[in-house]
Coordinates of C-alpha atoms in Angstrom, one line a residue:
Chain A
X168 CA 13.5 21.0 -24.2
X169 CA 16.5 20.4 -22.0
X170 CA 14.6 19.3 -19.0
X171 CA 13.0 16.5 -20.9
X172 CA 16.3 14.9 -21.7
X173 CA 16.3 12.8 -18.6
X174 CA 13.1 11.1 -19.7
X175 CA 15.1 9.5 -22.5
X176 CA 12.4 9.6 -25.1
X177 CA 12.6 7.4 -28.2
X178 CA 10.5 7.6 -31.3
X179 CA 8.7 4.2 -30.7
X180 CA 7.8 4.9 -27.1
X181 CA 6.6 8.4 -28.0
X182 CA 4.4 6.9 -30.7
X183 CA 3.1 4.4 -28.3
X184 CA 2.0 7.0 -25.8
X185 CA 0.6 9.3 -28.4
X186 CA -1.4 6.3 -29.6
X187 CA -2.7 5.5 -26.2
X188 CA -3.5 9.2 -25.7
X189 CA -5.4 9.3 -29.0
X190 CA -7.4 6.2 -28.1
X191 CA -8.4 7.7 -24.8
X192 CA -9.4 11.0 -26.5
X193 CA -11.4 9.2 -29.1
X194 CA -13.2 7.1 -26.4
X195 CA -14.0 10.3 -24.5
X196 CA -15.5 12.0 -27.7
X197 CA -17.4 8.8 -28.5
X198 CA -18.8 8.7 -25.0
X199 CA -19.9 12.4 -25.2
X200 CA -21.6 11.8 -28.5
X201 CA -23.3 8.5 -27.5
X202 CA -23.0 7.3 -23.9
X203 CA -22.5 3.6 -23.7
X204 CA -24.7 1.2 -21.8
X205 CA -23.5 -1.7 -19.8
X206 CA -24.1 -5.0 -21.6
X207 CA -23.2 -8.6 -21.4
X208 CA -21.2 -10.2 -24.2
X209 CA -19.0 -13.3 -24.3
X210 CA -17.0 -12.0 -21.4
X211 CA -18.1 -13.4 -18.0
X212 CA -19.0 -10.0 -16.7
X213 CA -21.2 -7.2 -18.1
X214 CA -19.1 -4.4 -19.3
X215 CA -19.2 -0.8 -20.6
X216 CA -17.2 0.3 -23.6
X217 CA -14.4 1.6 -21.4
X218 CA -14.2 -1.7 -19.5
X219 CA -13.9 -3.6 -22.7
X220 CA -11.1 -1.2 -23.9
X221 CA -9.2 -1.8 -20.6
X222 CA -9.6 -5.5 -20.9
X223 CA -8.4 -5.7 -24.4
X224 CA -5.4 -3.4 -23.7
X225 CA -4.4 -5.4 -20.7
X226 CA -4.7 -8.7 -22.5
X227 CA -2.8 -7.1 -25.5
X228 CA 0.1 -6.4 -23.1
X229 CA 0.2 -10.0 -22.0
X230 CA -0.1 -11.3 -25.6
X231 CA 3.0 -9.2 -26.4
X232 CA 4.8 -10.4 -23.4
X233 CA 4.0 -14.0 -24.2
X234 CA 5.2 -13.7 -27.8
X235 CA 8.3 -11.8 -26.9
X236 CA 9.3 -14.1 -24.0
X237 CA 8.4 -17.6 -25.2
X238 CA 8.4 -17.6 -29.0
X239 CA 10.8 -16.3 -31.6
X240 CA 8.1 -14.9 -34.0
X241 CA 8.0 -11.3 -34.9
X242 CA 6.5 -8.8 -32.6
X243 CA 4.4 -7.5 -35.4
X244 CA 2.4 -10.8 -35.4
X245 CA 1.7 -10.2 -31.8
X246 CA 0.7 -6.7 -32.6
X247 CA -1.8 -7.7 -35.3
X248 CA -3.2 -10.5 -33.1
X249 CA -3.7 -7.8 -30.4
X250 CA -5.5 -5.5 -32.8
X251 CA -7.8 -8.3 -34.0
X252 CA -8.5 -9.2 -30.3
X253 CA -9.2 -5.6 -29.5
X254 CA -11.9 -5.5 -32.2
X255 CA -13.4 -8.8 -31.1
X256 CA -13.7 -7.6 -27.5
X257 CA -15.0 -4.2 -28.4
X258 CA -17.7 -5.6 -30.7
X259 CA -18.8 -8.8 -29.0
X260 CA -17.3 -8.7 -25.5
Chain B
X137 CA -28.0 5.5 -3.0
X138 CA -28.9 6.8 -6.4
X139 CA -26.3 9.1 -7.8
X140 CA -27.1 12.1 -9.9
X141 CA -25.3 12.2 -13.3
X142 CA -23.2 15.4 -13.3
X143 CA -20.1 15.8 -15.3
X144 CA -19.2 19.0 -13.4
X145 CA -18.1 16.6 -10.6
X146 CA -14.9 16.4 -12.6
X147 CA -13.9 19.7 -11.1
X148 CA -13.9 18.2 -7.7
X149 CA -11.7 15.4 -8.8
X150 CA -9.3 17.5 -10.8
X151 CA -6.9 18.3 -8.0
X152 CA -6.5 14.6 -7.1
X153 CA -6.1 13.8 -10.8
X154 CA -3.4 16.5 -11.3
X155 CA -1.5 15.6 -8.2
X156 CA -1.4 11.8 -8.8
X157 CA -0.9 12.2 -12.6
X158 CA 2.2 14.3 -11.9
X159 CA 3.8 11.6 -9.8
X160 CA 2.5 8.6 -11.6
X161 CA 2.3 9.2 -15.3
X162 CA 5.6 10.9 -15.9
X163 CA 7.7 8.3 -14.1
X164 CA 5.8 5.5 -15.7
X165 CA 6.5 6.9 -19.2
X166 CA 10.1 7.3 -18.3
X167 CA 10.3 3.7 -17.2
X168 CA 8.9 2.6 -20.5
X169 CA 11.5 4.7 -22.3
X170 CA 14.3 3.2 -20.3
X171 CA 13.1 -0.3 -20.9
X172 CA 13.7 0.1 -24.7
X173 CA 17.2 1.3 -24.5
X174 CA 20.7 0.5 -23.4
X175 CA 21.7 3.4 -21.3
X176 CA 25.3 4.1 -20.3
X177 CA 25.0 7.7 -19.1
X178 CA 22.9 10.8 -19.8
X179 CA 24.0 11.2 -23.4
X180 CA 25.0 7.7 -24.4
X181 CA 22.1 5.5 -25.1
X182 CA 21.1 3.1 -27.8
X183 CA 17.7 1.8 -28.9
X184 CA 17.5 -1.9 -28.4
X185 CA 13.8 -2.5 -28.8
X186 CA 12.4 -5.6 -27.1
X187 CA 15.8 -7.2 -26.3
X188 CA 15.5 -6.5 -22.5
X189 CA 12.0 -8.0 -22.3
X190 CA 13.3 -11.1 -24.0
X191 CA 16.1 -11.4 -21.5
X192 CA 14.0 -10.7 -18.4
X193 CA 11.3 -13.1 -19.4
X194 CA 13.8 -15.9 -19.9
X195 CA 15.9 -15.2 -16.8
X196 CA 15.4 -18.2 -14.6
X197 CA 16.5 -16.4 -11.5
X198 CA 13.7 -13.9 -12.0
X199 CA 11.3 -16.6 -12.7
X200 CA 12.3 -18.2 -9.4
X201 CA 11.8 -14.9 -7.5
X202 CA 8.4 -14.4 -9.2
X203 CA 7.3 -17.9 -8.0
X204 CA 8.6 -17.2 -4.5
X205 CA 6.7 -13.9 -4.6
X206 CA 3.4 -15.6 -5.5
X207 CA 3.9 -18.2 -2.8
X208 CA 4.7 -15.5 -0.3
X209 CA 1.8 -13.3 -1.2
X210 CA -0.5 -16.3 -1.2
X211 CA 0.7 -17.4 2.3
X212 CA 0.3 -13.8 3.6
X213 CA -3.3 -13.6 2.4
X214 CA -4.2 -17.1 3.6
X215 CA -2.9 -16.4 7.1
X216 CA -3.7 -12.8 7.6
X217 CA -7.3 -12.6 6.3
X218 CA -8.7 -15.4 8.4
X219 CA -6.6 -14.5 11.5
X220 CA -7.6 -10.8 11.1
X221 CA -11.3 -11.7 10.9
X222 CA -10.9 -14.0 13.9
X223 CA -9.3 -11.3 16.0
X224 CA -12.0 -8.9 15.0
X225 CA -14.7 -11.4 16.1
X226 CA -13.0 -11.8 19.4
X227 CA -12.7 -8.0 20.2
X228 CA -15.1 -6.5 22.7
X229 CA -17.8 -4.6 20.9
X230 CA -17.9 -1.4 22.9
X231 CA -16.6 0.3 26.0
X232 CA -13.2 1.0 27.4
X233 CA -11.7 -2.3 26.5
X234 CA -12.6 -1.9 22.9
X235 CA -10.6 1.4 22.7
X236 CA -7.7 -0.3 24.5
X237 CA -7.8 -3.1 22.0
X238 CA -7.9 -0.7 19.0
X239 CA -4.9 1.1 20.4
X240 CA -2.8 -2.0 21.0
X241 CA -3.8 -3.5 17.6
X242 CA -2.7 -0.3 15.8
X243 CA 0.7 -0.3 17.5
X244 CA 2.5 -2.6 15.0
X245 CA 1.0 -0.7 12.1
X246 CA 2.8 2.4 13.2
X247 CA 6.3 0.9 13.2
X248 CA 8.4 1.9 10.2
X249 CA 9.1 -0.9 7.9
X250 CA 12.8 -0.9 8.5
X251 CA 12.2 -0.9 12.3
X252 CA 10.0 -3.9 11.9
X253 CA 13.0 -5.6 10.2
X254 CA 15.2 -4.5 13.0
X255 CA 12.9 -5.7 15.7
X256 CA 12.7 -9.1 14.2
X257 CA 16.4 -9.2 13.4
X258 CA 17.0 -8.7 17.1
X259 CA 14.1 -10.8 18.4
X260 CA 15.0 -13.8 16.2
X261 CA 18.6 -14.0 17.0
X262 CA 19.6 -17.0 19.2
X263 CA 22.1 -15.0 21.3
X264 CA 20.3 -11.8 22.0
X265 CA 16.7 -12.3 21.0
X266 CA 13.9 -13.9 23.0
X267 CA 12.3 -15.7 20.0
X268 CA 15.4 -17.3 18.7
X269 CA 16.6 -18.2 22.1
X270 CA 13.3 -19.7 23.1
X271 CA 13.1 -21.9 19.9
X272 CA 16.7 -23.0 20.3
X273 CA 16.2 -24.0 24.0
X274 CA 13.1 -26.0 22.9
X275 CA 15.5 -28.0 20.8
X276 CA 14.6 -26.5 17.4
X277 CA 17.6 -25.5 15.4
X278 CA 16.5 -22.1 14.4
X279 CA 18.9 -19.6 12.7
X280 CA 17.4 -17.2 10.2
X281 CA 20.8 -16.1 8.9
X282 CA 21.9 -19.5 7.8
X283 CA 18.8 -21.6 7.1
X284 CA 16.7 -20.6 4.1
X285 CA 13.5 -22.1 5.5
X286 CA 13.9 -20.2 8.8
X287 CA 14.6 -17.0 7.0
X288 CA 11.5 -17.4 4.9
X289 CA 9.4 -18.3 8.0
X290 CA 10.7 -15.3 9.8
X291 CA 9.8 -12.9 7.0
X292 CA 6.3 -14.4 6.9
X293 CA 5.9 -14.2 10.7
X294 CA 7.1 -10.6 10.6
X295 CA 4.5 -9.7 8.0
X296 CA 1.8 -11.4 9.9
X297 CA 2.9 -9.6 13.0
X298 CA 2.9 -6.3 11.3
X299 CA -0.2 -6.4 9.1
X300 CA -2.8 -8.7 10.6
X301 CA -3.9 -5.8 12.7
X302 CA -4.9 -3.9 9.6
X303 CA -7.3 -6.7 8.5
X304 CA -8.5 -6.9 12.1
X305 CA -9.2 -3.2 12.4
X306 CA -11.0 -3.1 9.0
X307 CA -13.1 -6.2 9.9
X308 CA -13.9 -4.8 13.3
X309 CA -15.2 -1.7 11.5
X310 CA -17.3 -3.9 9.2
X311 CA -18.7 -5.9 12.0
X312 CA -19.8 -2.9 13.9
X313 CA -21.9 -1.8 10.9
X314 CA -24.3 -4.7 11.4
X315 CA -27.5 -3.6 13.1
X316 CA -28.4 -5.5 16.2
X317 CA -31.7 -6.5 14.7
X318 CA -29.8 -9.0 12.5
X319 CA -28.4 -10.8 15.5
X320 CA -31.8 -10.7 17.2
X321 CA -33.4 -12.3 14.2
X322 CA -30.7 -14.9 14.1
X323 CA -31.1 -15.8 17.8
X324 CA -34.9 -16.2 17.3
X325 CA -34.1 -18.6 14.4
X326 CA -31.6 -20.4 16.8
X327 CA -28.9 -19.9 14.2
X328 CA -25.5 -21.5 15.0
X329 CA -22.5 -19.3 15.4
X330 CA -21.2 -20.5 12.1
X331 CA -24.4 -19.7 10.4
X332 CA -24.4 -16.2 11.9
X333 CA -20.9 -15.8 10.6
X334 CA -21.5 -17.2 7.2
X335 CA -24.8 -15.5 6.4
X336 CA -24.8 -12.3 8.4
X337 CA -21.2 -11.3 9.2
X338 CA -19.3 -12.4 6.2
X339 CA -21.5 -10.7 3.6
X340 CA -21.2 -7.4 5.5
X341 CA -17.5 -7.8 5.7
X342 CA -17.2 -8.0 1.9
X343 CA -16.5 -4.4 1.2
X344 CA -13.9 -3.9 3.9
X345 CA -12.3 -7.2 3.0
X346 CA -12.0 -5.9 -0.5
X347 CA -9.9 -3.0 0.7
X348 CA -8.0 -5.4 3.0
X349 CA -7.2 -8.0 0.4
X350 CA -6.2 -5.5 -2.2
X351 CA -3.9 -3.6 0.2
X352 CA -2.3 -6.7 1.6
X353 CA -1.9 -8.2 -1.9
X354 CA -0.3 -5.1 -3.3
X355 CA 2.0 -4.4 -0.3
X356 CA 3.1 -8.0 0.2
X357 CA 3.8 -8.3 -3.5
X358 CA 6.1 -5.3 -3.2
X359 CA 7.7 -6.3 0.0
X360 CA 11.2 -4.9 0.1
X361 CA 12.4 -3.4 3.3
X362 CA 11.7 -6.1 5.8
X363 CA 13.7 -9.0 4.2
X364 CA 16.4 -6.5 3.2
X365 CA 16.9 -5.4 6.8
X366 CA 16.6 -9.0 8.1
X367 CA 19.0 -10.9 5.9
X368 CA 19.6 -8.8 2.8
X369 CA 17.6 -11.3 0.7
X370 CA 19.6 -14.4 1.9
X371 CA 20.6 -16.9 2.8
X372 CA 21.2 -17.8 -0.8
X373 CA 18.2 -16.3 -2.6
X374 CA 15.6 -17.7 -0.3
X375 CA 14.0 -14.3 0.7
X376 CA 14.9 -12.4 -2.5
X377 CA 11.5 -11.3 -3.6
X378 CA 10.8 -9.3 -6.8
X379 CA 11.4 -5.9 -5.4
X380 CA 14.7 -7.0 -4.1
X381 CA 15.9 -8.4 -7.4
X382 CA 14.7 -5.3 -9.1
X383 CA 16.5 -2.9 -6.8
X384 CA 19.7 -5.0 -7.1
X385 CA 19.5 -4.6 -10.8
X386 CA 18.6 -0.9 -10.9
X387 CA 20.8 0.5 -8.2
X388 CA 23.3 -2.2 -7.5
X389 CA 24.3 -3.0 -11.1
X390 CA 22.9 0.2 -12.6
X391 CA 21.3 -1.8 -15.5
X392 CA 18.6 0.7 -16.1
X393 CA 17.3 -0.8 -19.3
X394 CA 16.6 -4.3 -18.0
X395 CA 15.4 -2.9 -14.7
X396 CA 12.9 -0.8 -16.7
X397 CA 11.6 -3.8 -18.6
X398 CA 11.4 -5.8 -15.4
X399 CA 9.4 -3.0 -13.8
X400 CA 6.9 -2.9 -16.6
X401 CA 6.4 -6.7 -16.4
X402 CA 6.1 -6.5 -12.6
X403 CA 3.6 -3.7 -12.8
X404 CA 1.5 -5.5 -15.4
X405 CA 1.3 -8.6 -13.2
X406 CA 0.2 -6.6 -10.1
X407 CA -2.3 -4.7 -12.3
X408 CA -3.8 -8.0 -13.7
X409 CA -4.1 -9.7 -10.3
X410 CA -5.5 -6.6 -8.6
X411 CA -8.0 -6.1 -11.4
X412 CA -9.2 -9.7 -11.1
X413 CA -9.6 -9.3 -7.3
X414 CA -11.3 -5.9 -7.8
X415 CA -13.7 -7.1 -10.5
X416 CA -14.5 -10.4 -8.7
X417 CA -15.3 -8.6 -5.5
X418 CA -17.2 -5.6 -6.7
X419 CA -19.1 -7.1 -9.5
X420 CA -21.5 -9.2 -7.5
X421 CA -22.9 -6.0 -5.9
X422 CA -24.5 -5.0 -9.2
X423 CA -26.7 -8.1 -9.5
Chain C
X4 CA -17.7 -11.8 26.6
X5 CA -16.7 -15.4 27.2
X6 CA -13.5 -16.9 28.4
X7 CA -12.4 -18.4 25.1
X8 CA -12.6 -15.1 23.3
X9 CA -10.6 -13.3 26.0
X10 CA -8.0 -16.0 26.0
X11 CA -7.6 -15.9 22.2
X12 CA -7.4 -12.2 22.1
X13 CA -4.9 -12.0 25.0
X14 CA -2.7 -14.5 23.2
X15 CA -2.7 -12.4 20.1
X16 CA -2.0 -9.2 22.0
X17 CA 1.0 -10.9 23.8
X18 CA 2.2 -12.0 20.3
X19 CA 2.0 -8.3 19.2
X20 CA 3.6 -6.8 22.2
X21 CA 6.4 -9.2 22.9
X22 CA 8.8 -8.0 20.2
X23 CA 8.1 -4.4 21.0
X24 CA 8.7 -5.1 24.7
X25 CA 12.0 -6.8 23.8
X26 CA 13.0 -3.7 21.8
X27 CA 12.1 -1.4 24.7
X28 CA 14.0 -3.5 27.3
X29 CA 17.1 -3.6 25.0
X30 CA 17.1 0.2 24.5
X31 CA 17.8 0.5 28.3
X32 CA 20.6 -1.9 28.3
X33 CA 24.3 -1.3 27.6
X34 CA 25.8 -3.1 24.6
X35 CA 27.8 -5.4 26.9
X36 CA 24.7 -6.5 28.6
X37 CA 22.8 -7.0 25.4
X38 CA 25.5 -9.2 23.9
X39 CA 26.4 -10.8 27.3
X40 CA 23.3 -12.5 28.5
X41 CA 19.6 -12.9 28.0
X42 CA 17.5 -11.1 30.5
X43 CA 13.9 -9.9 30.7
X44 CA 14.8 -6.8 32.6
X45 CA 17.9 -4.6 32.3
X46 CA 20.3 -5.2 35.2
X47 CA 21.9 -1.8 34.9
X48 CA 19.4 0.7 33.8
X49 CA 21.0 3.1 31.4
X50 CA 19.8 6.1 29.4
X51 CA 23.0 6.4 27.5
X52 CA 21.5 5.1 24.2
X53 CA 18.8 7.8 24.3
X54 CA 21.3 10.4 25.3
X55 CA 23.3 9.6 22.1
X56 CA 20.2 10.4 20.1
X57 CA 19.1 13.5 21.9
X58 CA 22.5 15.2 21.9
X59 CA 23.3 14.7 18.2
X60 CA 21.5 17.0 15.8
X61 CA 21.9 14.7 12.9
X62 CA 20.0 12.1 14.9
X63 CA 17.1 14.1 16.3
X64 CA 16.7 16.1 13.1
X65 CA 15.7 12.9 11.4
X66 CA 12.7 12.7 13.7
X67 CA 11.8 16.3 13.0
X68 CA 12.1 15.8 9.3
X69 CA 9.9 12.7 9.3
X70 CA 7.2 14.3 11.4
X71 CA 7.3 17.4 9.2
X72 CA 6.8 15.6 5.9
X73 CA 4.3 13.2 7.3
X74 CA 2.1 16.1 8.6
X75 CA 2.4 17.9 5.3
X76 CA 1.4 14.8 3.5
X77 CA -1.7 14.4 5.8
X78 CA -2.8 18.0 5.1
X79 CA -2.3 17.8 1.3
X80 CA -4.0 14.4 1.1
X81 CA -7.0 15.4 3.1
X82 CA -7.4 18.7 1.2
X83 CA -7.5 17.1 -2.3
X84 CA -9.2 13.9 -1.2
X85 CA -12.2 15.4 0.5
X86 CA -13.8 17.1 -2.6
X87 CA -12.8 14.1 -4.8
X88 CA -14.4 11.6 -2.4
X89 CA -17.5 13.8 -2.3
X90 CA -17.7 13.7 -6.1
X91 CA -17.3 9.9 -6.1
X92 CA -19.9 9.4 -3.5
X93 CA -22.6 11.8 -4.8
X94 CA -22.3 11.9 -8.6
X95 CA -22.0 9.7 -11.6
X96 CA -19.7 11.3 -14.2
X97 CA -18.0 10.2 -17.3
X98 CA -15.2 7.8 -16.6
X99 CA -15.8 7.7 -12.8
X100 CA -15.2 4.0 -12.4
X101 CA -12.2 3.9 -14.5
X102 CA -10.7 7.0 -12.8
X103 CA -11.3 5.3 -9.4
X104 CA -9.5 2.1 -10.5
X105 CA -6.7 4.1 -12.1
X106 CA -6.2 5.9 -8.8
X107 CA -6.0 2.5 -7.1
X108 CA -3.4 1.3 -9.6
X109 CA -1.0 3.9 -8.2
X110 CA -0.8 2.0 -5.0
X111 CA 0.3 -0.9 -7.1
X112 CA 3.4 0.5 -8.7
X113 CA 6.3 -1.0 -6.8
X114 CA 8.2 2.0 -5.5
X115 CA 11.4 0.2 -6.5
X116 CA 10.3 0.6 -10.1
X117 CA 10.0 4.3 -10.0
X118 CA 12.9 5.3 -7.8
X119 CA 15.1 6.5 -10.6
X120 CA 12.5 8.4 -12.6
X121 CA 11.2 9.9 -9.4
X122 CA 14.6 11.0 -8.4
X123 CA 15.1 12.7 -11.7
X124 CA 11.6 14.2 -12.0
X125 CA 11.9 15.7 -8.5
X126 CA 15.4 17.0 -9.2
X127 CA 14.4 18.6 -12.4
X128 CA 11.5 20.6 -10.8
X129 CA 13.6 21.4 -7.7
X130 CA 11.7 19.3 -5.2
X131 CA 14.7 17.0 -4.4
X132 CA 15.6 17.0 -0.7
X133 CA 12.6 19.1 0.4
X134 CA 9.9 18.1 2.8
X135 CA 7.2 19.0 0.4
X136 CA 8.8 16.8 -2.2
X137 CA 8.6 13.7 0.0
X138 CA 5.1 14.7 1.0
X139 CA 4.0 14.9 -2.6
X140 CA 5.6 11.6 -3.4
X141 CA 3.8 9.9 -0.6
X142 CA 0.5 11.4 -1.9
X143 CA 0.9 8.9 -4.7
X144 CA -0.2 6.0 -2.5
X145 CA -2.1 7.9 0.2
X146 CA -4.5 9.9 -1.9
X147 CA -6.1 6.9 -3.6
X148 CA -6.6 5.2 -0.2
X149 CA -7.9 8.4 1.4
X150 CA -10.4 8.9 -1.4
X151 CA -11.5 5.3 -1.0
X152 CA -12.0 5.5 2.7
X153 CA -13.7 8.9 2.7
X154 CA -16.0 7.8 0.0
X155 CA -17.3 5.1 2.2
X156 CA -18.0 7.5 5.1
X157 CA -19.6 10.0 2.8
X158 CA -22.0 7.5 1.3
X159 CA -23.2 6.9 4.8
X160 CA -24.5 10.5 5.0
X161 CA -28.0 10.8 3.7
X162 CA -28.3 12.8 0.5
X163 CA -31.3 14.7 1.9
X164 CA -28.9 16.7 4.1
X165 CA -27.2 18.1 1.0
X166 CA -30.5 19.0 -0.6
X167 CA -31.9 20.6 2.5
X168 CA -28.8 22.7 2.8
X169 CA -29.1 23.9 -0.8
X170 CA -32.7 24.8 -0.3
X171 CA -31.7 26.8 2.8
X172 CA -29.4 28.8 0.5
X173 CA -26.0 27.4 1.3
X174 CA -23.4 27.6 -1.4
X175 CA -21.5 24.5 -2.1
X176 CA -18.2 25.5 -0.4
X177 CA -20.0 26.8 2.7
X178 CA -22.2 23.7 2.9
X179 CA -19.1 21.5 2.6
X180 CA -17.1 23.2 5.3
X181 CA -19.9 24.1 7.7
X182 CA -22.2 21.1 7.5
X183 CA -20.7 18.2 5.7
X184 CA -17.2 18.0 7.1
X185 CA -18.4 18.1 10.8
X186 CA -20.7 15.2 9.9
X187 CA -17.9 12.9 8.8
X188 CA -15.4 14.1 11.4
X189 CA -14.6 10.6 12.6
X190 CA -14.2 9.4 9.0
X191 CA -11.5 12.1 8.6
X192 CA -9.9 10.9 11.8
X193 CA -9.6 7.4 10.4
X194 CA -8.3 8.6 7.1
X195 CA -5.7 10.8 8.8
X196 CA -4.7 7.8 10.8
X197 CA -4.2 5.7 7.7
X198 CA -2.3 8.5 6.0
X199 CA 0.0 9.0 8.9
X200 CA 0.6 5.3 9.1
X201 CA 1.5 4.6 5.5
X202 CA 3.6 7.8 5.2
X203 CA 5.4 7.2 8.5
X204 CA 6.4 3.6 7.7
X205 CA 7.5 4.2 4.1
X206 CA 11.2 4.3 3.7
X207 CA 12.3 3.6 0.1
X208 CA 10.9 6.8 -1.5
X209 CA 11.7 9.0 1.4
X210 CA 15.3 7.8 1.4
X211 CA 15.7 8.2 -2.3
X212 CA 14.3 11.7 -2.5
X213 CA 16.3 13.2 0.3
X214 CA 20.0 13.6 1.1
X215 CA 20.6 16.1 3.9
X216 CA 18.0 18.6 4.7
X217 CA 14.9 16.4 4.8
X218 CA 16.5 13.1 5.6
X219 CA 14.0 10.8 7.4
X220 CA 14.8 9.0 10.7
X221 CA 14.5 5.7 9.0
X222 CA 17.5 6.5 6.8
X223 CA 19.5 8.0 9.7
X224 CA 19.1 4.7 11.5
X225 CA 21.3 2.9 9.1
X226 CA 24.2 4.7 10.7
X227 CA 24.2 2.3 13.6
X228 CA 25.8 -0.3 11.4
X229 CA 29.5 0.5 11.3
X230 CA 32.7 -1.4 10.7
X231 CA 32.9 -2.3 14.3
X232 CA 29.6 -4.0 14.2
X233 CA 26.0 -3.0 15.0
X234 CA 25.4 -0.6 17.9
X235 CA 22.4 -2.6 19.2
X236 CA 21.5 -0.3 22.1
X237 CA 21.3 2.8 20.0
X238 CA 19.5 1.0 17.3
X239 CA 16.9 -0.2 19.7
X240 CA 16.5 3.2 21.3
X241 CA 16.1 4.8 17.8
X242 CA 13.5 2.1 17.0
X243 CA 11.6 2.8 20.2
X244 CA 11.6 6.5 19.4
X245 CA 10.1 5.9 15.9
X246 CA 7.2 4.1 17.5
X247 CA 6.5 6.9 20.0
X248 CA 5.1 9.6 17.6
X249 CA 2.7 7.1 16.3
X250 CA 1.5 6.2 19.8
X251 CA 1.1 9.9 20.6
X252 CA -0.9 10.5 17.4
X253 CA -3.2 7.6 18.0
X254 CA -3.6 8.6 21.6
X255 CA -4.9 12.0 20.7
X256 CA -7.2 10.8 18.0
X257 CA -8.2 7.6 19.8
X258 CA -11.9 8.7 20.3
X259 CA -12.3 9.7 16.7
X260 CA -10.6 6.6 15.4
X261 CA -12.6 4.4 17.7
X262 CA -15.8 6.1 16.7
X263 CA -14.8 6.0 13.1
X264 CA -14.0 2.3 13.1
X265 CA -17.2 1.7 15.1
X266 CA -19.3 3.5 12.5
X267 CA -18.3 0.7 10.2
X268 CA -18.1 2.9 7.1
X269 CA -14.5 2.1 6.2

């Protein structure tokens, strides 16, 4: 494991990447089992399931940045907002 | 063209995927790791969580350079895209002169970035450079090393000089793809030049312009070498763009943690803007 | 072609060529003349600046290194990008659009961001200061672009050609090499031109990933700045010499590139 030292892993970042990996894996399985169709929700463009995931992850990143940078409230609030947002976009986006 | 659905195509993409993943994902993960820690050396590091992000987002110097960066990229796109299209429209369509034009236009593109900086460093100086000398003899007080506005203008001019040809070449290629029948139909309808441009040429240019706009946006947003060679980011901070601040932080001061956080924010901004461009320009095709 | 167009184009070309002309003239002047007065033509024509470069191995090896890793990069990029572009142009497969966009995002990561991890990654796998290392690093931004450009060219080839070939009993590799690649030759020319261009002009990664053996010319050039000031003449000569390989490349592939651009499939 010595050559991994320089990557300077920490538990939170490792968990973050494992989480992202799991989401991608789950999305792939879901796609294999039932391929998604493009549809139009409240977002201004028609999207597939993968597009919606990307949109919600990208906006989640900016939600976190906004909360960290410009408010003093806990990052966990940002996290829960992002999760809720993820579900809203996936379901109705 | 209708495409067949075939998941075996993944095998053809696999080499690209492996090659790019190796150089892209591992460094990206490492940067995320760095951004969460205070790093002194290989074995001494502390977890600090989101502290660096807080610091970076509230750093007024970085906010300034972000603003400068957006203005610069905006100017680059506003000048280079129309100018490039204009040059492409003026180019002879075929024959020997067309090849000559292509060759001359590609010349600036082949100049290494730091040499571009060097060329303009020399060219813009009042004592040994034609450009600086000419401006000064016209009575314009031009000195890129002392006057922020001049430095800024020089970097912009340098970028226009270097990259407009790229847009021109791409647009030329797009224009050539229009069948003659379109022009004949237009001339029967007595369409004005503007109408031809607006309704025949511009729509055909859309896909090449997508490449052009994206490339120019990304590269101008990451501009580093040219201002560095020209003035080292000065005078003052007038040409210190984001990459410059970042490199100063990462290599100059060796603050790996904040630099990592900065990198992630930087990357997210480029990702967002590029995605917006990309979606906006590809999405209409589907309708 | 009317007068207005010619005039506009000529103005633009003068604007493009003037700085390069200035560099060229300067490279033939001595330092005293450069700093002494402004002239459009060297009064005393000298090759001394060029001799400095051609007699010093640490100078001219810089050119050799650069050309070496740029060529490697072109070969690797084309080898992996051709099949991938074929896949993108002919098939729909799971995650194709997302994969495509992800490839593009790699052009967006500011190199400044990844310098340190890159340096450590390449050191840990023994690629530091090798030509192949720089070539691989440059693939990061050249491969996505190559796939994108080639995909455009390939979509222009009718699908019936593929089907006919398969009916005639061609296997996929044989069809690809014997029939398909010759069809998009000019597209490959254009792609190679772009790969050459972006790899040749890139400095930041190339400089970070090398120290001695594979040091690119762009990094060597910083030597002209010394305590006694900048050696303008040598700097200009070195600059001129960095443009030459590009001019040679484009001269040799000019017909392909012209044809490729004229095909309008970029």
